[in-house]
Coordinates of C-alpha atoms in Angstrom, one line a residue:
M1 CA 28.6 -12.0 23.8
T2 CA 30.4 -8.6 23.8
A3 CA 30.8 -6.6 26.9
R4 CA 28.1 -4.1 25.8
S5 CA 25.6 -6.7 24.7
K6 CA 22.9 -8.0 26.9
S7 CA 21.0 -11.3 26.8
S8 CA 17.3 -11.0 27.4
A9 CA 15.1 -14.0 28.4
P10 CA 12.2 -14.3 30.8
K11 CA 13.6 -15.1 34.2
R12 CA 11.9 -17.5 36.5
P13 CA 10.6 -15.9 39.6
P14 CA 12.0 -17.2 42.9
R15 CA 10.5 -20.6 43.7
A16 CA 7.7 -20.5 46.2
R17 CA 5.6 -23.1 47.8
H18 CA 2.2 -23.5 46.1
T19 CA -0.8 -25.5 47.0
Q20 CA -1.8 -28.4 44.8
V21 CA -4.3 -27.4 42.2
D22 CA -6.6 -29.7 40.3
P23 CA -6.6 -29.7 36.5
V24 CA -10.2 -28.4 36.3
S25 CA -9.3 -25.3 38.3
V26 CA -6.2 -24.8 36.1
E27 CA -8.3 -24.8 32.9
L28 CA -10.9 -22.5 34.4
I29 CA -8.3 -20.0 35.4
R30 CA -6.5 -20.3 32.1
N31 CA -9.6 -19.6 30.2
S32 CA -10.7 -16.8 32.6
L33 CA -7.4 -15.0 31.9
V34 CA -8.0 -15.2 28.2
A35 CA -11.7 -14.1 28.6
A36 CA -10.6 -11.1 30.7
T37 CA -8.2 -9.8 28.0
E38 CA -10.7 -10.5 25.3
E39 CA -13.4 -8.4 27.1
M40 CA -10.8 -5.7 27.6
K41 CA -10.3 -5.6 23.9
S42 CA -14.0 -5.4 23.2
V43 CA -14.6 -2.6 25.7
L44 CA -11.7 -0.5 24.2
M45 CA -12.9 -1.0 20.6
R46 CA -16.5 -0.1 21.5
T47 CA -15.6 3.1 23.5
S48 CA -12.6 4.6 21.7
Y49 CA -12.9 7.7 19.5
N50 CA -10.4 7.1 16.7
M51 CA -10.4 4.6 13.8
I52 CA -6.8 3.7 14.5
I53 CA -8.1 2.0 17.6
Y54 CA -11.6 0.7 16.9
E55 CA -11.0 -0.2 13.2
A56 CA -7.2 -0.7 12.8
L57 CA -6.9 -2.3 16.3
D58 CA -3.7 -0.5 17.0
F59 CA -3.6 -1.4 20.7
T60 CA -2.8 -4.1 23.2
V61 CA -4.3 -5.0 26.5
G62 CA -3.0 -7.4 29.1
L63 CA -2.8 -8.8 32.6
F64 CA 0.5 -9.1 34.4
D65 CA 1.6 -10.5 37.8
R66 CA 3.1 -8.3 40.5
A67 CA 6.6 -8.8 39.0
G68 CA 5.4 -7.7 35.5
Q69 CA 5.4 -11.2 34.0
T70 CA 2.8 -11.6 31.3
L71 CA -0.3 -13.7 32.3
S72 CA -2.4 -13.0 29.2
I73 CA -2.4 -10.5 26.4
G74 CA -5.3 -9.5 24.1
L75 CA -3.3 -8.6 21.1
G76 CA -3.9 -6.0 18.5
L77 CA -0.2 -5.6 17.9
P78 CA 2.0 -8.7 18.4
T79 CA 5.1 -6.5 18.7
F80 CA 3.8 -5.5 22.1
I81 CA 4.2 -9.0 23.3
R82 CA 7.2 -7.6 25.2
G83 CA 6.7 -3.9 25.5
M84 CA 3.8 -3.8 28.0
S85 CA 5.6 -6.3 30.3
D86 CA 8.6 -4.0 30.3
V87 CA 6.4 -1.0 31.1
V88 CA 4.8 -2.8 34.1
K89 CA 8.3 -3.8 35.4
A90 CA 9.5 -0.2 35.0
K91 CA 6.5 1.1 37.0
V92 CA 7.2 -1.4 39.8
A93 CA 10.8 -0.4 39.8
R94 CA 9.8 3.3 39.9
W95 CA 7.5 3.2 42.9
G96 CA 8.1 -0.2 44.4
L97 CA 5.1 -2.4 45.3
S98 CA 4.8 -0.5 48.6
G99 CA 4.6 2.8 46.8
I100 CA 1.6 1.8 44.7
H101 CA -1.8 2.1 46.4
P102 CA -5.5 1.2 45.7
G103 CA -6.9 3.7 43.3
D104 CA -3.6 4.6 41.7
I105 CA -3.5 4.6 37.9
L106 CA 0.0 4.5 36.4
L107 CA 0.9 6.1 33.1
T108 CA 3.8 6.6 30.7
N109 CA 4.5 6.9 27.0
D110 CA 8.3 6.9 27.3
A111 CA 9.5 5.5 24.0
Y112 CA 12.6 3.9 25.4
T113 CA 10.5 1.9 27.9
T114 CA 7.6 0.9 25.6
G115 CA 10.0 0.3 22.8
A116 CA 7.8 2.2 20.4
H117 CA 6.8 5.8 19.7
L118 CA 5.2 8.5 21.9
N119 CA 1.7 7.9 20.4
H120 CA 1.4 4.8 22.5
L121 CA 0.1 5.7 26.0
T122 CA 0.2 2.9 28.5
F123 CA -2.0 2.9 31.5
S124 CA -1.9 0.3 34.4
I125 CA -4.2 -0.3 37.3
P126 CA -3.0 -2.4 40.2
V127 CA -5.1 -5.3 41.4
F128 CA -5.2 -5.8 45.2
H129 CA -6.3 -8.8 47.2
K130 CA -6.3 -8.6 51.0
G131 CA -4.2 -5.5 50.9
K132 CA -1.5 -6.9 48.6
I133 CA -0.8 -6.2 45.0
V134 CA -1.3 -9.5 43.0
A135 CA -1.5 -8.2 39.4
F136 CA -1.7 -5.3 37.0
S137 CA -4.3 -4.6 34.3
T138 CA -2.7 -2.7 31.5
C139 CA -3.7 -1.1 28.2
M140 CA -1.6 0.5 25.4
A141 CA -3.3 2.3 22.6
H142 CA -2.3 4.5 19.7
W143 CA -3.3 8.1 19.9
Q144 CA -3.7 9.9 16.5
D145 CA -1.8 12.9 17.9
I146 CA 0.6 13.5 20.8
G147 CA 1.9 16.9 19.7
G148 CA 5.3 17.4 18.0
I149 CA 5.8 18.0 14.3
L150 CA 2.8 16.9 12.3
N151 CA 4.4 16.4 8.9
G152 CA 7.9 15.9 7.7
M153 CA 10.9 14.0 9.1
T154 CA 12.0 14.0 12.8
T155 CA 15.6 13.6 13.9
D156 CA 15.2 13.3 17.6
I157 CA 12.6 12.3 20.2
F158 CA 12.0 15.9 21.3
S159 CA 10.4 16.8 18.0
E160 CA 8.0 13.9 18.1
G161 CA 5.6 15.1 20.8
L162 CA 4.9 15.2 24.5
Q163 CA 7.0 12.8 26.5
I164 CA 5.3 11.5 29.6
P165 CA 7.6 9.9 32.2
L166 CA 6.4 7.4 34.7
V167 CA 3.6 9.3 36.5
K168 CA 0.4 8.6 38.5
Y169 CA -2.7 9.7 36.5
H170 CA -4.8 8.9 39.5
V171 CA -3.5 9.0 43.1
R172 CA -5.4 6.9 45.6
G173 CA -8.5 7.3 43.5
R174 CA -8.2 11.1 42.9
L175 CA -7.6 12.4 39.3
N176 CA -4.3 14.2 38.8
T177 CA -5.9 17.1 37.1
E178 CA -2.6 18.8 36.4
M179 CA -1.4 15.8 34.5
R180 CA -4.6 15.6 32.5
D181 CA -4.4 19.3 31.6
L182 CA -0.8 19.0 30.6
I183 CA -1.7 16.2 28.2
L184 CA -4.7 17.9 26.7
M185 CA -2.7 21.2 26.2
N186 CA -0.2 19.3 24.1
V187 CA -2.5 17.6 21.6
R188 CA -4.3 19.1 18.6
R189 CA -7.6 17.5 19.2
P190 CA -8.1 17.2 23.0
D191 CA -11.7 16.0 22.5
R192 CA -10.6 12.9 20.6
A193 CA -7.6 12.3 22.9
L194 CA -9.8 12.5 26.1
G195 CA -12.2 10.0 24.6
D196 CA -9.5 7.5 23.9
L197 CA -8.0 8.1 27.3
E198 CA -11.2 7.2 29.1
A199 CA -11.7 4.2 26.8
Q200 CA -8.3 2.9 27.9
L201 CA -9.2 3.3 31.5
S202 CA -12.5 1.5 31.0
A203 CA -10.6 -1.4 29.5
C204 CA -8.2 -1.5 32.4
R205 CA -11.0 -1.5 34.9
V206 CA -12.6 -4.5 33.1
G207 CA -9.3 -6.4 33.6
V208 CA -9.3 -5.5 37.3
R209 CA -12.9 -6.7 37.8
H210 CA -12.1 -10.1 36.1
M211 CA -9.0 -10.6 38.3
E212 CA -10.9 -9.7 41.5
E213 CA -13.7 -12.1 40.6
M214 CA -11.2 -14.8 39.8
L215 CA -9.4 -14.3 43.2
A216 CA -12.7 -14.3 45.1
R217 CA -13.9 -17.5 43.3
H218 CA -10.7 -19.6 43.6
G219 CA -8.6 -17.9 46.3
A220 CA -5.2 -16.3 45.8
E221 CA -3.2 -19.5 46.5
T222 CA -5.1 -21.5 44.0
V223 CA -4.8 -18.8 41.3
A224 CA -1.0 -18.4 41.9
S225 CA -0.6 -22.2 41.7
A226 CA -2.6 -22.5 38.6
I227 CA -0.6 -19.7 36.9
K228 CA 2.6 -21.5 37.8
V229 CA 1.2 -24.7 36.1
I230 CA 0.1 -22.7 33.1
M231 CA 3.5 -21.1 32.7
D232 CA 5.3 -24.4 33.1
H233 CA 3.0 -26.1 30.6
S234 CA 3.7 -23.3 28.0
E235 CA 7.4 -23.7 28.6
A236 CA 7.3 -27.5 28.2
E237 CA 5.4 -27.2 24.9
A238 CA 7.7 -24.5 23.5
R239 CA 10.8 -26.4 24.6
A240 CA 9.6 -29.6 23.0
R241 CA 9.0 -27.8 19.7
V242 CA 12.6 -26.3 19.8
R243 CA 14.0 -29.8 20.6
A244 CA 12.4 -31.0 17.4
M245 CA 14.5 -28.5 15.4
P246 CA 18.0 -29.5 14.2
D247 CA 20.8 -28.0 16.3
G248 CA 22.9 -25.6 14.5
V249 CA 23.8 -22.0 13.8
Y250 CA 21.8 -20.2 11.1
V251 CA 22.3 -16.8 9.6
A252 CA 20.6 -14.5 7.2
E253 CA 20.5 -10.9 6.1
A254 CA 18.3 -8.4 4.4
Q255 CA 18.3 -4.7 4.1
M256 CA 15.9 -1.7 4.3
D257 CA 15.9 0.9 1.5
D258 CA 17.1 3.9 3.6
D259 CA 16.3 5.9 6.8
G260 CA 14.5 8.8 5.1
I261 CA 17.5 11.1 5.5
D262 CA 20.4 9.3 3.9
I263 CA 18.4 8.4 0.8
D264 CA 19.4 5.3 -1.1
Q265 CA 21.8 4.3 1.7
P266 CA 20.7 0.7 2.6
V267 CA 20.2 -0.2 6.3
P268 CA 21.5 -3.8 6.9
I269 CA 19.5 -6.3 8.9
R270 CA 21.6 -9.3 10.0
V271 CA 20.5 -12.1 12.3
K272 CA 22.1 -15.2 13.8
V273 CA 19.9 -18.0 15.3
T274 CA 21.4 -20.8 17.3
I275 CA 19.5 -23.9 18.3
R276 CA 21.0 -26.1 20.9
G277 CA 19.7 -28.4 23.6
G278 CA 16.1 -27.3 23.5
E279 CA 16.9 -23.6 23.5
M280 CA 16.9 -20.9 20.8
T281 CA 19.2 -17.9 20.9
V282 CA 18.5 -15.0 18.5
D283 CA 21.5 -12.7 18.1
L284 CA 20.7 -9.3 16.7
S285 CA 24.2 -7.9 17.2
G286 CA 24.6 -7.6 13.4
V287 CA 21.5 -5.3 13.0
S288 CA 22.4 -1.8 11.9
P289 CA 23.2 0.9 14.4
Q290 CA 20.4 3.3 15.1
V291 CA 19.8 5.7 12.2
K292 CA 19.2 9.4 11.8
G293 CA 15.6 9.1 10.6
F294 CA 12.6 8.1 12.6
Y295 CA 12.7 4.3 12.0
N296 CA 14.4 3.4 15.3
S297 CA 12.7 1.3 18.0
G298 CA 13.3 -0.7 21.1
A299 CA 11.6 -3.8 19.7
G300 CA 14.5 -6.2 19.3
V301 CA 13.4 -8.7 22.0
A302 CA 9.8 -8.4 20.7
C303 CA 10.9 -9.3 17.2
A304 CA 12.5 -12.5 18.4
Q305 CA 9.5 -13.3 20.6
V306 CA 7.0 -12.8 17.7
A307 CA 9.1 -15.2 15.5
F308 CA 9.5 -17.7 18.3
K309 CA 5.8 -17.7 19.1
C310 CA 5.0 -18.3 15.4
L311 CA 7.4 -21.2 15.2
T312 CA 6.5 -22.9 18.5
L313 CA 3.0 -22.2 19.8
P314 CA 1.3 -20.4 17.0
R315 CA -2.4 -21.3 17.6
D316 CA -4.6 -21.9 20.6
N317 CA -2.0 -21.2 23.2
P318 CA -2.4 -18.1 25.4
I319 CA 0.5 -15.8 25.5
N320 CA 2.4 -15.8 28.8
D321 CA 6.0 -15.5 29.8
G322 CA 6.4 -19.3 30.2
S323 CA 6.2 -19.5 26.4
F324 CA 9.5 -17.7 26.1
R325 CA 11.7 -19.4 28.7
P326 CA 13.5 -21.5 26.0
L327 CA 14.3 -18.2 24.1
K328 CA 17.3 -16.0 24.6
V329 CA 17.8 -12.7 22.8
I330 CA 21.2 -10.9 22.4
V331 CA 20.8 -7.3 21.4
P332 CA 23.4 -4.6 22.2
P333 CA 22.2 -1.1 22.9
G334 CA 22.2 1.4 20.1
T335 CA 20.8 -0.6 17.2
V336 CA 17.7 0.2 15.1
V337 CA 15.8 -2.2 17.3
S338 CA 17.4 -1.2 20.7
A339 CA 17.7 2.6 20.2
T340 CA 19.0 4.9 22.9
H341 CA 18.0 8.5 23.8
P342 CA 17.4 10.8 21.9
A343 CA 17.0 8.7 18.7
P344 CA 13.8 9.5 16.8
M345 CA 11.2 6.6 16.9
R346 CA 8.0 7.9 15.3
V347 CA 7.9 5.1 12.6
W348 CA 9.2 2.5 15.0
M349 CA 7.2 -0.3 13.5
T350 CA 8.8 -0.6 10.0
Y351 CA 12.2 -2.3 10.6
P352 CA 11.0 -4.9 13.2
M353 CA 8.8 -6.7 10.7
T354 CA 11.8 -7.3 8.4
V355 CA 13.8 -8.5 11.4
V356 CA 11.1 -11.1 11.9
D357 CA 11.1 -12.0 8.2
T358 CA 14.9 -12.4 8.3
I359 CA 14.7 -14.8 11.3
F360 CA 12.4 -17.0 9.3
K361 CA 14.8 -16.7 6.4
A362 CA 17.7 -17.8 8.6
L363 CA 15.8 -20.9 9.8
A364 CA 14.5 -21.9 6.3
P365 CA 17.3 -24.5 5.8
A366 CA 16.5 -26.1 9.2
I367 CA 12.7 -26.1 9.3
P368 CA 11.5 -25.3 5.7
E369 CA 8.0 -26.6 6.5
D370 CA 7.5 -24.0 9.3
V371 CA 8.6 -20.8 7.7
I372 CA 7.3 -18.5 5.0
A373 CA 9.1 -16.6 2.2
G374 CA 9.5 -12.8 2.6
H375 CA 6.4 -10.7 2.8
H376 CA 5.6 -7.0 1.9
A377 CA 6.8 -6.0 5.4
D378 CA 5.3 -2.5 5.7
L379 CA 2.2 -0.9 7.1
M380 CA 1.8 1.2 3.9
I381 CA 0.9 4.2 5.9
A382 CA 0.1 7.6 4.4
N383 CA 0.0 10.3 7.0
V384 CA -2.9 12.4 5.6
N385 CA -4.3 15.6 7.2
G386 CA -5.8 18.9 6.5
I387 CA -8.5 21.4 7.5
H388 CA -12.0 19.9 7.0
P389 CA -14.2 22.1 4.8
R390 CA -17.2 20.9 6.8
D391 CA -16.3 22.4 10.1
G392 CA -12.9 24.1 9.6
R393 CA -11.2 21.8 12.1
L394 CA -8.0 19.8 11.7
W395 CA -8.5 16.2 10.8
I396 CA -5.8 13.5 10.9
Y397 CA -5.9 10.1 9.1
L398 CA -3.4 7.4 8.9
G399 CA -4.3 6.4 5.4
G400 CA -3.3 3.1 4.0
L401 CA -3.0 0.1 6.2
I402 CA -4.0 -1.7 3.0
G403 CA -2.3 -5.0 3.7
G404 CA -0.1 -6.8 1.2
G405 CA 1.2 -10.2 0.2
W406 CA 2.6 -12.7 2.6
G407 CA 5.2 -15.2 1.6
A408 CA 4.2 -18.7 0.4
K409 CA 4.8 -21.8 2.5
S410 CA 6.3 -25.1 1.5
N411 CA 2.8 -26.4 0.9
E412 CA 0.5 -23.4 0.5
D413 CA 0.2 -20.2 -1.4
G414 CA 0.8 -16.9 0.5
A415 CA -2.1 -14.9 1.9
N416 CA -3.4 -12.0 -0.2
C417 CA -3.8 -8.4 1.1
T418 CA -3.0 -9.1 4.7
V419 CA -1.5 -6.6 7.1
C420 CA 2.2 -7.1 8.0
M421 CA 3.1 -9.7 10.6
N422 CA 4.0 -7.5 13.5
D423 CA 0.6 -5.9 13.4
G424 CA -1.3 -9.1 13.7
D425 CA -5.0 -8.4 14.0
T426 CA -4.7 -4.8 12.6
H427 CA -7.4 -4.0 10.0
N428 CA -7.5 -1.3 7.3
G429 CA -10.0 1.5 7.7
P430 CA -13.2 0.7 5.7
S431 CA -13.6 2.9 2.6
E432 CA -17.1 3.9 3.7
Q433 CA -15.7 5.2 7.1
V434 CA -12.9 7.1 5.3
E435 CA -15.3 8.8 3.0
N436 CA -17.7 9.7 5.7
K437 CA -15.2 11.2 8.1
F438 CA -12.7 12.9 5.8
P439 CA -12.7 14.9 2.6
L440 CA -11.5 11.9 0.6
L441 CA -13.0 9.6 -2.1
V442 CA -11.7 6.1 -2.5
R443 CA -11.5 5.5 -6.3
H444 CA -10.5 1.9 -5.9
Y445 CA -9.1 -0.6 -3.4
R446 CA -8.2 -3.8 -5.2
L447 CA -5.7 -6.6 -5.5
R448 CA -2.5 -5.9 -7.4
Q449 CA -2.2 -8.3 -10.3
D450 CA 1.1 -10.1 -10.7
S451 CA 2.5 -8.8 -7.4
G452 CA 3.0 -12.2 -5.8
G453 CA 6.3 -14.0 -6.4
A454 CA 6.1 -17.1 -8.7
G455 CA 6.8 -20.5 -7.3
E456 CA 5.5 -24.0 -6.8
F457 CA 3.4 -22.2 -4.3
R458 CA 2.8 -18.6 -5.3
G459 CA 3.3 -15.6 -2.9
G460 CA 0.3 -13.6 -1.8
L461 CA -0.9 -10.6 -3.7
G462 CA -0.5 -7.0 -2.6
A463 CA -3.2 -4.3 -2.8
E464 CA -3.6 -1.1 -4.7
A465 CA -5.5 1.9 -3.3
E466 CA -6.2 5.2 -5.1
V467 CA -7.7 8.0 -3.0
L468 CA -8.9 11.3 -4.4
A469 CA -8.4 14.5 -2.4
L470 CA -11.6 16.6 -2.2
S471 CA -9.8 19.5 -0.6
L472 CA -6.2 20.5 0.0
I473 CA -4.4 17.8 2.0
N474 CA -0.9 17.1 3.4
Y475 CA 0.4 13.8 2.2
Q476 CA 3.4 12.0 3.7
T477 CA 4.5 8.4 3.3
R478 CA 7.0 6.5 5.3
V479 CA 7.1 3.3 3.2
D480 CA 10.2 1.0 2.9
R481 CA 11.0 -2.2 1.0
V482 CA 10.3 -0.4 -2.3
N483 CA 13.7 -1.3 -3.7
N484 CA 14.3 -4.4 -1.6
P485 CA 11.3 -6.6 -2.5
P486 CA 10.2 -9.7 -0.6
W487 CA 12.4 -12.7 -1.4
G488 CA 11.4 -16.2 -2.4
L489 CA 12.6 -19.5 -0.8
A490 CA 13.7 -22.8 -2.2
G491 CA 13.8 -21.5 -5.8
G492 CA 10.7 -19.3 -5.5
A493 CA 10.8 -15.9 -7.1
S494 CA 10.8 -12.5 -5.4
A495 CA 7.6 -10.5 -5.4
M496 CA 6.9 -6.9 -6.4
G497 CA 8.0 -4.4 -3.9
N498 CA 5.9 -1.6 -2.3
Q499 CA 5.2 1.4 -4.5
I500 CA 4.1 5.0 -4.0
G501 CA 2.6 7.4 -6.5
M502 CA 0.1 10.1 -7.2
R503 CA -2.3 11.0 -10.0
G504 CA -2.7 14.6 -11.2
A505 CA -6.1 16.2 -11.9
D506 CA -5.2 15.6 -15.6
G507 CA -5.1 11.8 -15.0
K508 CA -1.4 11.5 -15.3
E509 CA 0.3 9.1 -12.9
T510 CA 3.6 9.8 -11.2
L511 CA 5.6 7.1 -9.5
F512 CA 8.2 8.0 -6.9
P513 CA 11.5 6.2 -6.9
G514 CA 11.4 5.5 -3.1
G515 CA 8.8 5.3 -0.4
K516 CA 9.5 8.5 1.5
V517 CA 7.3 11.3 0.1
N518 CA 6.2 14.6 1.8
T519 CA 4.0 16.8 -0.4
R520 CA 0.6 18.4 -0.7
L521 CA -2.2 17.4 -2.9
K522 CA -4.9 19.8 -4.2
A523 CA -8.5 19.0 -4.7
G524 CA -8.8 16.7 -7.7
E525 CA -5.4 15.0 -7.2
A526 CA -5.1 11.5 -5.8
Y527 CA -2.5 9.5 -3.9
I528 CA -1.7 5.9 -4.8
L529 CA -0.5 3.2 -2.5
R530 CA 0.6 -0.2 -3.9
S531 CA 1.7 -2.8 -1.5
G532 CA 4.2 -5.5 -2.4
G533 CA 3.4 -9.2 -2.7
G534 CA 4.9 -12.2 -0.9
G535 CA 7.8 -14.3 -2.2
G536 CA 7.2 -17.6 -3.9
F537 CA 8.2 -21.0 -2.4
G538 CA 9.7 -23.7 -4.6
K539 CA 10.5 -23.6 -8.3
P540 CA 7.8 -22.1 -10.5
Q541 CA 8.1 -25.0 -13.0
K542 CA 6.7 -27.3 -10.4
R543 CA 3.4 -25.4 -9.9
A544 CA 0.4 -27.4 -10.9
R545 CA -1.1 -26.3 -14.2
E546 CA -4.6 -26.3 -12.7
A547 CA -3.3 -23.8 -10.1
V548 CA -1.9 -21.5 -12.8
L549 CA -5.2 -21.6 -14.7
R550 CA -7.1 -20.9 -11.5
D551 CA -4.9 -17.8 -10.9
L552 CA -5.6 -16.7 -14.4
R553 CA -9.4 -17.0 -14.0
L554 CA -9.3 -15.1 -10.7
G555 CA -7.1 -12.3 -12.2
Y556 CA -4.3 -12.9 -9.8
I557 CA -1.8 -13.2 -12.6
S558 CA -1.9 -11.9 -16.2
A559 CA -1.6 -14.0 -19.3
E560 CA 1.9 -12.6 -19.8
A561 CA 3.0 -13.7 -16.3
A562 CA 1.5 -17.2 -16.7
L563 CA 3.5 -17.7 -19.9
R564 CA 6.7 -16.0 -18.6
D565 CA 6.8 -17.6 -15.1
Y566 CA 5.1 -20.9 -15.6
G567 CA 5.1 -21.7 -19.3
V568 CA 1.3 -21.9 -19.4
S569 CA -0.7 -20.0 -22.1
A570 CA -4.0 -18.4 -21.4
G571 CA -5.6 -21.1 -23.5
G572 CA -4.5 -23.7 -21.0
G573 CA -1.6 -25.3 -22.9
N574 CA 2.0 -25.6 -21.9
E575 CA 4.6 -23.9 -24.1

């Protein structure tokens, strides 16, 4: 480890005496924590104002202990598996437990604390029991606008919007009106912003209520003891899974197309994974230094945690900090996933998903049955906005989120048209909602034929959306992995990469050589988003003929691709 590197792993809190707790109480408390964060999710989705929250699920809610350790997270975004815990710890460090009082509501959107961009406002409400803080209920959600430049590239954090340091939005139960007014003065649609703000507070209050009821029902000592058991159990399960992996040092690399400023200058992503003695170390020291464009983030530790969770406890295991005790992460400051002030971070989410992909790629020789080939690895966002002819007001839409192909596994085809892995439960905006709210017409939204990589198991298919402008719109894309498509594994073929285009009023299609486009479209012109597929797994010659014929019937592959990649004619014969 270099002198400037730091190793990050969840630290055990100081050992304390705990009362014995019976297994029934442990399970009741375990499920109560999960139920709390699930209800927090539901409340936020039902009360928020913007589609990016209630449809796309661009948010995360969670419960944390008094030290900021994760007790349970209701995920919209898996990448916030780490960020919210860091925010709670920063708030405790800022005021100290003695400086946080009943009725306080703590707020920040500091990008270098959350690890993301300024659009993610994070509120926390402390939970008190017998005069002592025992937990925090927290909600992060994406606001459509937080000020700053609306279109075009940003090159520092100052141009990206209002920066809110660690502040108290409520002080001992009283609204900090100056803080509210400052926020609303700096956003373009304060009515929408205020609605989302109150929705976040409602979600936090639900978490507080659940924790208070749990403490009243079981008692603080029993809850604390049960949480310790839950954490230790998660650790034991994760450690056992790591011990089953062969010890060794595994490396892989990939690259991004460019940073949006130095066009066609690839950005390297290099990872090293070491497995030894029931522990995994993910070293991100080889990842590119932070870049000039707005693709930086502070999500390096989160990338490793997302990959680790997928590989160890992927299914019915609540997320808590015990899960990550066998994981260590080395990430020096100043990389694209550990950026330092004043690096721009508006499109923070793009590079981390390729980092996760590359961790899987590194481990493919060791645990081929547990990894997937490369996936399309981009949110496929089009930043679309304009003045609505209906009311003359500004509208903002993060067009796209169309999903794409995921990589195939060693025994299964990749998933079709699924949102990239670091956004988990994120959904696209339904076409009906888009057409109702904005001056846009969705001409089609369909699977992209032949986009999945060929293999014994085929990669998932990407999607294609074509959207017609009904009035003048601004159209900006931030898409990567256009020229660095998803890779195959074990002899599987690469998939098609992402692709951006537009169609003129005369019907002529124009394709752009890269994914960074900033232009205007007039009424009658359309934008085109095509997401990449997933890489194939295994040699295409080994694919079952019946599977190839099924793909032909479903339109997943063309007759030309069936013959070229698999040697199977449309008539069903081998050639």
